[in-house]
Amino acid sequence: MSTTTEELLDALDDDQRAVAEHLTGPLCVLAGAGTGKTRAITYRIANGVLSGVYNPQTVLAVTFTARAAGEMRSRLRDLGVGGVQARTFHAAALRQLSFFWPTAVGGQVPRIAEHKASLVAEASGRLGLGADRTAIRDLSSEVEWAKVSLITPDDYVARATRAGREAVGGHDHATIARLLSVYEDVKSERGVIDFEDVLLLLVGILLERDDVAAQVRTQYRHFVVDEYQDVSPLQQRLLDLWLGGRRELCVVGDVSQTIYSFTGATPAFLTDFPRRYEGAPVVRLVRDYRSTPQVVDLANKVLARAGRHRNAAAVELVAQRPSSAPVRFETYDDDLAEARGVAERITALEKEGVPLSEIAVLYRTNGQSEAIEQALADAGIGYLVRGGERFFSRREVREAIVMLRGAVRSSAGQPMPEAVRDVLASVGWAPSPPAARGAARERWESLNSLVSLADELHRTRSADMAGLVAELDERMSAQHAPTVAGVTLASLHAAKGLEWDAVFLIGVSEGLLPISLAEGDDAVEEERRLLYVGVTRAREHLQLSYARARTVGGRASRKRSRFLDGVWPDDGPGGRGGVSRRAAARARTAGFIEDNPADAELFERLRSWRGQVAAAISKPAYTVLHDTTLQAIATSKPKDLRQLAVLRGIGATKLEAYGGQVLAVVRGEEVDVQEWLSR
């Protein structure tokens, strides 16, 4: 193996390296949140290319968002690897469909309908079902579920009944089956196809045309599929046809982040992978490099409380970062008070040095954003609603890119970052942000994000103006926007795959989390996983909150989410790991986390053990282990000496002297200090 490749692999931990070194045959990677899965599979591809095992043009990496695909291509370029195809299922399928359609079918691929709503509304009207906006949305979702689940109109009644599908819009399964049939008629009459048809039509061509299938399989020999827990039966069918019986497939997923079952996604393909591909190794990535021990501990507890519903393939995260701020739990009188409280805390974090672009407010339903938007606006805090206007659609961004393209030749000889600043100054950028808020500030933030991207590319790739423009074109096609300053507001579903230094989870109450529409154990457990996704978006600061009432002066009838039973600090002794008031008071006095009774109890036991050790060796207690170290131990709960060694305040000497005793205390065992000291 070349030196370059060895240096590449040296940048990985042991588990990530196991992924990167397994270049041929099937491989299943169970990767927890924040464990570096994108890094592992990106380095795997780079290792394969640099070692000569892969031809980059024959590798297809499939992601679930265009942004993730763009990020993967960008990372590969940073590693000196180009030519690898990283696309979503739909993007890869559409490219192949467009290429083969003229010869396999004839003519051009039919126009793709951007939305189903008008098509479903017309089909609904023909059946006399009405066209209420909410009903059309729900019916459109059911049409999509049926198609990605490979269910035809003739099969719908039996399959929907077997799957326990609820009546949609008050219509029985037979009526929905008729709607599916009429929907297909409407599309044919309009000469359009929908997004699911892109995959379905390609599946049909690959099944019917052996020559086309052979050409695709010659082109692509190695496959990587990210977020494999979210694969639908239709996507799996296409993947099987791409493979054509071959075993060159690496899949990466996390069953604990399965939050799209309502769209037809299923973790079954991930959990069944070792059975479908006999002999396939399974690598677990459990080291969490994203979040602090406090955040990781809460995430693990949320999943642990699933009990018998917890999937055996779920990983328990092990925090790798130093101990930091405690998780905050806040209860407010009403939604307005909650929004204002969050805005005040965001202001405090900004003063502490946390950039607004590294702060997010996450919620279960989009309707919850209104109060937060108003509170942030009143506080003069900029924000962006994820799912709003796309970055590259903004007028100032389009104008800036046109100007940058025009400056590719004229900027020769001038350092790229300096040239970019000169160009963008002509369309309104300035070194300092405007004092005004609102549109003027948003425009400046957009332009400044381009300046920041230019600086980054110049630093990491020595890119010139042409390189910057090429990167922007690539990002535009993938909707991979640069970071824009401002607090991000997003639903929990929209936040998947993202991360911030500080995260606020609002509305963690019954009826919102789990949502009142969640009926049955499976639906409720998916809501638990949604909370887990929200928690694991935070790197360092995390606050969970809810309001007792919706409106000011309203009835205080809300209760906090059942998912936080035994975790919320007011659970008291009856909750899991209850702690006495006296112990909690001592913990607060020591600067310990007062938000979690179980952690406070362990801290108290560690403190008691330390006192015994100090008395036995006739030294001050703080010389054994400092309070901050005990705090880190209590929150991270190390399971072995390796996990204990990474904590602040644990050196080699103290690890050897006290490591075994500390782990025994963490396990809840009684420790005979004198016996330990005599060993």
XYZ file of C-alpha atoms in Angstrom:
679
model
C 0.000 0.000 0.000
C 1.360 3.401 -0.933
C 2.405 5.955 1.658
C -0.376 8.268 0.557
C -2.987 5.581 1.167
C -1.522 4.688 4.548
C -1.623 8.331 5.599
C -5.246 8.408 4.501
C -6.144 5.450 6.700
C -4.159 6.774 9.662
C -6.706 9.603 9.903
C -9.421 7.113 10.912
C -10.231 5.337 14.159
C -10.087 1.524 14.256
C -13.746 0.985 13.317
C -13.739 3.577 10.552
C -10.534 2.062 9.246
C -12.160 -1.374 9.147
C -14.779 0.134 6.831
C -12.222 1.906 4.655
C -10.039 -1.189 4.255
C -12.859 -3.534 3.235
C -12.902 -2.743 -0.486
C -14.516 -5.786 -2.098
C -17.588 -7.863 -1.379
C -20.633 -6.931 0.710
C -20.242 -4.783 3.819
C -22.833 -3.596 6.349
C -22.020 -0.561 8.494
C -24.246 0.208 11.486
C -23.302 3.802 12.226
C -24.668 5.787 15.146
C -25.262 9.527 14.984
C -22.050 11.567 14.949
C -19.772 8.558 14.505
C -18.207 9.708 11.233
C -20.059 7.461 8.780
C -19.657 9.886 5.868
C -15.964 10.118 6.661
C -15.645 6.328 6.770
C -17.340 5.657 3.434
C -15.689 8.623 1.720
C -12.269 7.381 2.819
C -13.256 3.873 1.740
C -13.925 5.135 -1.778
C -10.740 7.216 -1.772
C -8.723 4.240 -0.536
C -10.185 2.052 -3.270
C -9.326 4.581 -5.973
C -5.854 5.494 -4.708
C -4.886 1.851 -4.233
C -6.029 0.996 -7.753
C -8.832 -1.368 -6.700
C -11.520 0.996 -8.022
C -11.784 2.903 -11.244
C -13.516 6.079 -9.983
C -15.843 6.133 -13.010
C -17.260 2.734 -12.014
C -18.223 3.746 -8.452
C -21.779 4.888 -7.681
C -22.429 6.296 -4.216
C -26.135 6.724 -3.510
C -27.296 9.258 -0.926
C -30.747 10.405 0.125
C -30.387 14.137 -0.433
C -28.757 16.173 -3.166
C -26.960 18.108 -0.450
C -25.387 14.929 0.945
C -24.330 13.890 -2.555
C -22.710 17.266 -3.138
C -20.928 17.100 0.197
C -19.560 13.655 -0.614
C -18.240 14.775 -4.001
C -16.654 17.800 -2.340
C -14.946 15.627 0.307
C -13.649 13.256 -2.344
C -12.174 16.163 -4.302
C -10.478 17.351 -1.102
C -8.880 13.881 -0.890
C -7.685 14.143 -4.475
C -10.310 11.789 -5.903
C -12.512 12.883 -8.786
C -14.842 11.118 -11.191
C -16.889 9.224 -8.595
C -20.639 9.486 -9.110
C -22.443 10.499 -5.899
C -26.162 10.996 -6.502
C -29.569 10.423 -5.001
C -31.576 7.437 -6.213
C -33.785 9.746 -8.268
C -30.908 11.735 -9.771
C -29.021 8.580 -10.786
C -32.182 6.962 -12.168
C -33.211 10.065 -14.125
C -29.770 10.321 -15.698
C -29.911 6.694 -16.839
C -33.539 6.964 -17.936
C -32.798 10.050 -20.036
C -29.833 8.318 -21.671
C -31.569 5.044 -22.540
C -35.122 6.271 -23.233
C -34.565 7.313 -26.895
C -33.350 3.813 -27.867
C -35.363 1.705 -25.407
C -38.683 3.537 -25.803
C -38.253 6.293 -28.380
C -38.501 10.076 -28.187
C -37.814 12.057 -25.046
C -38.607 11.234 -21.443
C -42.051 12.640 -20.557
C -42.140 15.784 -18.468
C -41.923 15.165 -14.736
C -44.760 16.730 -12.757
C -43.227 18.854 -10.011
C -46.093 18.127 -7.602
C -48.770 15.450 -7.356
C -51.443 17.709 -5.879
C -53.105 18.848 -9.110
C -53.054 15.325 -10.546
C -54.513 13.815 -7.381
C -57.095 16.607 -7.177
C -58.305 15.863 -10.694
C -58.478 12.121 -10.022
C -60.322 12.813 -6.789
C -62.761 15.084 -8.590
C -63.533 12.455 -11.196
C -64.460 10.058 -8.398
C -66.514 12.690 -6.593
C -64.292 12.589 -3.524
C -63.906 16.341 -3.170
C -60.778 18.473 -3.328
C -60.144 19.755 0.209
C -56.521 20.880 0.431
C -55.712 18.770 3.477
C -57.407 15.716 1.986
C -55.501 16.125 -1.289
C -52.224 16.294 0.625
C -53.044 13.101 2.520
C -54.199 11.318 -0.645
C -51.010 12.381 -2.433
C -48.958 10.859 0.376
C -50.903 7.614 0.073
C -50.328 7.509 -3.691
C -46.596 7.931 -3.067
C -46.572 5.232 -0.369
C -48.291 2.754 -2.682
C -45.892 3.399 -5.549
C -42.643 3.212 -3.546
C -44.001 0.054 -1.904
C -44.528 -1.480 -5.376
C -48.282 -1.768 -4.812
C -50.563 -1.637 -7.847
C -54.219 -0.506 -7.741
C -55.288 -4.160 -7.965
C -53.122 -5.109 -4.968
C -53.849 -2.062 -2.829
C -56.799 -3.319 -0.766
C -55.059 -6.497 0.360
C -51.647 -4.873 0.925
C -53.019 -1.818 2.731
C -55.130 -4.029 4.978
C -52.144 -6.244 5.761
C -50.005 -3.182 6.509
C -52.652 -1.763 8.841
C -53.005 1.469 6.850
C -55.565 3.841 8.305
C -58.408 5.197 6.167
C -57.185 8.270 4.270
C -59.534 11.234 4.227
C -62.299 8.989 5.539
C -62.203 6.788 2.409
C -62.062 2.995 2.543
C -59.305 0.992 0.868
C -61.420 0.121 -2.169
C -61.978 3.826 -2.876
C -58.246 4.567 -2.584
C -57.557 1.693 -4.993
C -59.872 3.320 -7.560
C -58.135 6.652 -6.982
C -54.738 5.065 -7.728
C -56.068 3.765 -11.041
C -57.655 7.072 -12.070
C -54.493 8.941 -11.015
C -52.492 6.906 -13.536
C -55.103 7.740 -16.214
C -54.808 11.471 -15.476
C -51.024 11.341 -15.841
C -51.255 9.497 -19.143
C -53.728 12.025 -20.509
C -51.505 14.928 -19.502
C -48.399 13.205 -20.838
C -46.494 13.515 -17.565
C -44.845 11.197 -15.058
C -44.209 11.634 -11.344
C -40.985 11.203 -9.382
C -41.732 7.582 -8.486
C -42.230 6.825 -12.174
C -38.602 7.759 -12.812
C -37.552 4.730 -10.773
C -40.418 2.510 -11.922
C -39.788 3.160 -15.617
C -36.053 2.512 -15.261
C -36.826 -0.720 -13.393
C -39.067 -1.749 -16.286
C -36.390 -1.007 -18.899
C -33.702 -2.902 -16.966
C -36.025 -5.885 -16.634
C -37.031 -5.936 -20.313
C -33.786 -4.939 -22.012
C -30.829 -7.183 -21.182
C -28.561 -5.029 -23.331
C -29.386 -1.908 -21.321
C -28.934 -3.756 -18.026
C -25.566 -5.089 -19.201
C -24.430 -1.596 -20.168
C -25.386 -0.162 -16.768
C -23.640 -2.999 -14.929
C -20.505 -2.482 -17.005
C -20.538 1.203 -16.118
C -21.063 0.713 -12.376
C -19.221 -2.056 -10.547
C -19.018 -0.804 -6.957
C -21.957 0.603 -4.997
C -22.256 2.474 -1.717
C -25.661 3.322 -0.247
C -25.917 5.802 2.621
C -28.926 6.121 4.973
C -29.828 2.557 4.058
C -32.421 2.396 6.824
C -34.584 4.722 4.688
C -34.596 2.600 1.520
C -38.036 1.814 0.071
C -38.961 -1.440 -1.700
C -38.866 0.434 -5.017
C -35.365 1.773 -4.389
C -34.197 -1.658 -3.270
C -35.631 -3.178 -6.465
C -33.654 -0.719 -8.565
C -30.506 -1.341 -6.540
C -30.864 -5.103 -7.062
C -31.129 -4.559 -10.819
C -28.074 -2.319 -10.838
C -26.135 -5.039 -9.025
C -27.416 -7.863 -11.216
C -26.536 -10.530 -8.675
C -23.101 -9.121 -7.858
C -22.007 -8.549 -4.248
C -20.012 -5.321 -4.544
C -22.217 -3.352 -2.153
C -21.492 -1.352 0.989
C -24.523 -0.122 2.935
C -24.501 2.339 5.821
C -27.381 3.066 8.144
C -28.738 3.612 11.620
C -32.011 1.943 12.609
C -32.364 4.524 15.381
C -32.766 7.221 12.745
C -35.595 5.526 10.853
C -38.100 8.397 10.714
C -39.647 8.057 7.261
C -41.697 4.869 7.566
C -44.800 6.833 6.588
C -43.280 7.337 3.123
C -42.611 3.635 2.587
C -39.057 3.543 3.944
C -38.146 0.454 5.942
C -35.100 -0.555 8.010
C -35.749 -4.215 7.119
C -33.261 -4.145 4.234
C -30.557 -2.926 6.633
C -31.308 -5.395 9.411
C -31.649 -8.298 6.945
C -28.455 -7.452 5.053
C -26.245 -10.087 6.756
C -28.853 -12.721 5.919
C -29.288 -11.621 2.293
C -25.522 -11.420 1.817
C -24.221 -14.411 3.695
C -20.767 -13.856 5.114
C -20.994 -10.072 4.917
C -19.094 -8.454 7.791
C -20.964 -6.003 10.014
C -19.006 -3.043 11.389
C -20.469 -0.904 14.161
C -19.444 2.739 14.453
C -20.175 3.776 18.043
C -17.639 6.509 18.845
C -19.538 9.788 18.805
C -17.226 12.632 17.812
C -20.029 15.171 17.413
C -21.645 15.564 20.804
C -20.544 16.033 24.397
C -21.026 13.251 26.961
C -24.061 15.108 28.324
C -25.811 15.069 24.941
C -24.776 11.487 24.189
C -26.006 10.303 27.572
C -29.463 11.785 26.951
C -29.595 10.285 23.451
C -28.739 6.827 24.797
C -31.362 7.148 27.521
C -34.075 8.141 25.042
C -33.427 4.930 23.089
C -32.938 2.737 26.152
C -36.443 3.580 27.310
C -37.858 1.946 24.192
C -37.567 -1.332 26.091
C -38.719 -4.334 24.076
C -39.327 -2.097 21.067
C -35.628 -1.277 20.710
C -34.088 -2.744 17.578
C -31.205 -5.150 18.180
C -29.255 -3.371 15.422
C -29.329 -0.065 17.325
C -25.937 1.147 18.527
C -25.173 2.665 21.915
C -23.074 5.771 21.433
C -19.806 6.336 23.286
C -18.904 10.005 23.681
C -15.417 11.048 22.591
C -15.577 14.775 23.318
C -14.684 16.353 26.675
C -17.418 16.997 29.192
C -19.124 20.363 28.803
C -22.385 22.198 29.425
C -25.286 20.323 31.041
C -28.429 19.631 29.078
C -31.067 22.196 30.017
C -34.705 21.320 30.696
C -37.154 24.231 30.771
C -40.894 24.441 31.417
C -42.811 27.583 30.398
C -46.310 28.855 31.082
C -47.301 29.174 27.408
C -45.959 29.071 23.838
C -45.197 32.791 23.829
C -43.152 32.520 27.026
C -41.307 29.523 25.578
C -40.435 31.428 22.407
C -39.219 34.443 24.352
C -37.219 32.250 26.716
C -35.508 30.539 23.800
C -34.721 33.916 22.196
C -33.184 35.144 25.460
C -31.030 32.031 25.727
C -29.903 32.409 22.105
C -28.871 35.999 22.857
C -26.834 34.737 25.815
C -25.144 32.052 23.714
C -24.239 34.582 21.033
C -22.604 36.756 23.707
C -20.664 33.686 24.841
C -19.260 33.351 21.331
C -21.596 30.812 19.702
C -22.256 32.005 16.101
C -25.915 32.321 15.138
C -25.244 30.001 12.190
C -24.366 27.312 14.761
C -27.718 27.545 16.564
C -30.940 25.749 15.613
C -34.484 25.635 16.946
C -36.194 22.355 16.087
C -39.855 21.433 16.358
C -42.233 18.622 15.454
C -44.636 20.574 13.204
C -43.996 23.582 10.975
C -46.850 25.450 12.667
C -44.710 25.770 15.798
C -42.261 28.124 14.079
C -44.519 31.211 14.088
C -44.038 32.105 17.753
C -40.270 31.519 17.527
C -39.972 33.648 14.382
C -41.745 36.527 16.105
C -39.664 36.241 19.269
C -36.400 36.205 17.311
C -37.508 39.167 15.213
C -38.441 41.114 18.360
C -35.005 40.320 19.796
C -33.241 41.452 16.614
C -31.896 37.973 15.905
C -31.567 36.866 12.290
C -32.984 33.485 11.321
C -33.567 31.192 8.367
C -36.470 28.811 8.027
C -35.194 25.580 6.503
C -37.489 24.652 3.652
C -38.030 28.307 2.690
C -36.549 30.033 -0.356
C -33.567 28.104 -1.666
C -30.213 29.815 -1.336
C -29.336 29.650 -5.016
C -32.759 31.060 -5.975
C -32.133 34.336 -4.148
C -31.728 37.290 -6.446
C -28.510 38.562 -4.864
C -26.924 35.107 -5.111
C -27.836 34.727 -8.786
C -26.423 38.195 -9.542
C -23.230 37.465 -7.605
C -22.589 34.200 -9.451
C -23.038 35.924 -12.825
C -20.491 38.562 -11.771
C -18.040 35.916 -10.524
C -18.276 34.007 -13.801
C -17.472 37.201 -15.685
C -14.430 37.795 -13.491
C -12.752 34.430 -14.139
C -10.404 35.849 -16.764
C -10.065 39.419 -15.529
C -9.018 38.315 -12.029
C -5.896 36.475 -13.218
C -2.884 37.434 -11.119
C -4.978 38.594 -8.159
C -5.409 36.360 -5.084
C -8.831 34.698 -5.408
C -10.288 35.783 -2.033
C -9.304 39.383 -2.728
C -10.803 39.233 -6.227
C -14.053 37.809 -4.868
C -14.355 40.649 -2.378
C -13.836 43.208 -5.143
C -16.488 41.577 -7.325
C -19.067 41.205 -4.575
C -18.533 44.759 -3.361
C -20.089 45.852 -6.671
C -23.336 44.046 -5.785
C -23.610 45.233 -2.192
C -21.157 43.275 -0.043
C -19.126 45.136 2.589
C -16.539 43.934 5.122
C -18.950 44.652 7.976
C -22.647 43.780 8.170
C -25.224 46.572 7.924
C -26.739 47.899 11.129
C -30.208 47.322 9.733
C -31.993 44.021 10.207
C -34.400 42.334 7.842
C -33.882 42.174 4.064
C -30.685 44.246 4.034
C -29.030 41.989 6.588
C -30.239 38.816 4.837
C -28.787 40.068 1.527
C -25.429 40.776 3.182
C -25.428 37.376 4.886
C -25.985 35.642 1.532
C -23.102 37.484 -0.119
C -20.842 37.041 2.892
C -21.389 33.280 2.775
C -19.883 33.347 -0.740
C -16.879 35.253 0.616
C -16.455 32.646 3.364
C -16.683 29.811 0.837
C -14.031 31.495 -1.319
C -11.708 31.759 1.689
C -12.259 28.089 2.558
C -11.613 26.803 -0.979
C -8.488 28.942 -1.319
C -7.192 27.601 1.997
C -8.033 23.914 1.491
C -7.585 23.500 -2.278
C -5.651 26.598 -3.400
C -8.624 27.210 -5.699
C -8.624 30.090 -8.162
C -11.666 31.989 -9.453
C -12.435 29.277 -12.015
C -12.330 26.685 -9.253
C -14.719 28.728 -7.127
C -17.184 29.102 -10.003
C -16.995 25.372 -10.724
C -17.682 24.622 -7.051
C -20.676 26.983 -7.065
C -22.056 25.318 -10.210
C -21.680 21.929 -8.542
C -23.358 23.152 -5.371
C -26.161 24.784 -7.339
C -27.038 21.520 -9.046
C -27.021 19.756 -5.658
C -28.647 22.625 -3.714
C -25.656 22.419 -1.366
C -25.756 25.942 0.017
C -22.851 27.558 1.881
C -23.361 28.345 5.542
C -25.403 31.504 6.061
C -25.336 33.336 9.387
C -28.597 33.234 11.290
C -30.450 30.841 13.585
C -31.870 27.846 11.719
C -35.530 27.014 12.289
C -36.482 23.543 11.112
C -38.752 20.609 11.692
C -37.180 17.523 13.221
C -37.571 15.691 9.906
C -35.820 18.497 8.005
C -32.961 18.557 10.529
C -31.854 14.988 9.831
C -28.286 14.891 8.533
C -27.428 18.327 9.969
C -25.712 19.463 13.165
C -25.159 22.624 15.182
C -23.190 23.742 18.246
C -26.430 24.604 20.042
C -29.874 23.062 19.576
C -33.218 23.985 21.136
C -35.911 21.304 21.015
C -39.206 23.040 21.683
C -42.644 21.593 22.311
C -41.476 18.295 23.836
C -44.946 17.573 25.180
C -47.585 14.904 24.732
C -49.608 15.583 21.585
C -46.586 17.062 19.831
C -43.923 14.480 20.673
C -45.308 11.937 20.160
C -47.674 13.663 17.779
C -51.326 13.003 18.566
C -51.734 11.322 15.173
C -49.267 8.567 16.122
C -51.390 5.495 16.789
C -49.992 2.097 17.686
C -46.618 1.057 19.053
C -44.755 1.349 15.747
C -45.902 4.918 15.146
C -45.080 5.966 18.702
C -41.611 4.413 18.521
C -40.930 6.317 15.307
C -41.717 9.494 17.254
C -39.160 8.404 19.875
C -36.576 8.023 17.125
C -37.502 11.501 15.915
C -36.639 12.879 19.354
C -33.359 10.930 19.239
C -32.541 12.534 15.887
C -33.231 15.971 17.366
C -31.061 15.363 20.437
C -28.128 14.096 18.380
C -28.072 17.223 16.200
C -26.426 19.111 19.099
C -22.671 19.249 19.509
C -22.394 21.043 22.854
C -25.433 23.035 23.992
C -28.848 21.381 24.172
C -32.097 22.628 25.657
C -35.423 20.805 25.741
C -38.559 22.741 26.598
C -42.319 22.722 26.511
C -45.180 25.034 27.481
C -47.942 24.047 29.876
C -50.522 26.023 27.875
C -50.833 27.075 24.236
C -51.941 30.654 24.833
C -51.301 33.283 27.517
C -53.666 32.588 30.394
C -54.829 29.358 28.764
C -55.471 26.101 30.550
C -52.198 24.526 31.684
C -53.092 21.025 30.554
C -49.990 19.978 28.654
C -47.646 17.346 30.005
C -44.074 16.774 28.969
C -43.305 13.926 26.598
C -43.471 10.355 27.898
C -40.125 9.796 26.145
C -38.485 11.817 28.921
C -39.888 9.826 31.841
C -37.124 9.373 34.381
C -34.961 11.920 32.583
C -36.738 15.213 33.187
C -35.330 16.731 36.408
C -38.670 17.086 38.203
C -39.263 13.323 38.136
C -37.802 13.132 41.647
C -37.089 9.927 43.552
C -39.840 8.110 41.711
C -38.033 8.569 38.427
C -35.194 6.442 37.165
C -32.113 7.010 39.272
C -33.844 9.321 41.761
C -31.538 11.383 43.962
C -32.130 12.887 47.384
C -32.572 16.645 47.747
C -29.481 16.757 49.964
C -27.359 14.999 47.329
C -28.767 17.218 44.597
C -27.910 20.293 46.637
C -24.334 19.062 47.080
C -24.146 18.393 43.353
C -25.287 21.928 42.557
C -22.807 23.370 45.036
C -20.027 21.477 43.259
C -21.069 22.983 39.945
C -22.493 19.651 38.810
C -25.274 19.069 36.321
C -28.536 19.459 38.176
C -30.696 18.415 35.231
C -30.433 14.664 35.604
C -31.193 12.828 38.850
C -29.440 9.619 37.795
C -26.229 11.467 36.967
C -26.399 13.430 40.212
C -26.788 10.191 42.162
C -23.714 8.677 40.492
C -21.794 11.881 41.136
C -22.692 11.588 44.825
C -21.490 7.962 44.951
C -18.240 8.911 43.231
C -17.803 11.750 45.691
C -18.338 9.383 48.620
C -15.810 6.908 47.186
C -13.290 9.723 46.667
C -13.679 10.751 50.303
C -12.866 7.218 51.458
C -9.773 7.102 49.223
C -8.594 10.516 50.434
C -8.999 9.463 54.069
C -7.142 6.206 53.438
C -4.130 7.896 51.841
C -4.253 11.014 54.077
C -4.491 13.493 51.220
C -7.020 16.182 50.259
C -9.957 14.836 48.248
C -9.299 17.069 45.266
C -5.869 15.452 44.771
C -7.573 12.132 44.076
C -9.921 13.400 41.377
C -11.339 16.901 40.903
C -15.083 17.580 40.994
C -15.078 18.380 37.260
C -13.570 14.964 36.560
C -16.202 13.264 38.724
C -18.823 15.213 36.777
C -17.416 13.973 33.483
C -17.420 10.387 34.758
C -20.995 10.652 36.048
C -22.332 11.970 32.744
C -20.361 9.770 30.334
C -20.476 6.561 32.448
C -17.390 4.881 30.946
C -17.603 1.123 30.534
C -13.886 0.359 30.324
C -10.473 1.892 30.920
C -10.213 3.112 27.324
C -13.377 5.172 27.668
C -12.276 6.426 31.074
C -8.847 7.466 29.771
C -10.252 10.013 27.283
C -11.906 12.077 30.028
C -10.331 15.294 31.208
C -8.367 14.891 34.467
C -7.580 11.188 33.998
C -3.892 10.716 33.329
C -1.934 7.471 33.117
C -1.023 7.557 36.831
C -4.574 8.091 38.057
C -5.907 5.593 35.555
C -3.623 2.935 36.981
C -4.291 3.885 40.605
C -8.061 4.426 40.531
C -9.377 3.216 37.175
C -10.692 -0.136 38.385
C -12.370 1.413 41.436
C -14.040 4.151 39.375
C -15.468 1.638 36.909
C -16.795 -0.449 39.793
C -18.578 2.599 41.237
C -20.048 3.396 37.817
C -21.353 -0.182 37.582
C -23.085 0.316 40.944
C -20.848 -2.093 42.844
C -19.749 -1.665 46.441
C -16.058 -0.783 46.593
C -13.813 -1.811 49.508
C -11.218 0.967 49.287
C -8.799 -0.688 51.729
C -8.862 -3.920 49.729
C -8.176 -2.045 46.490
C -5.285 -0.139 48.038
C -3.719 -3.353 49.349
C -3.607 -4.966 45.902
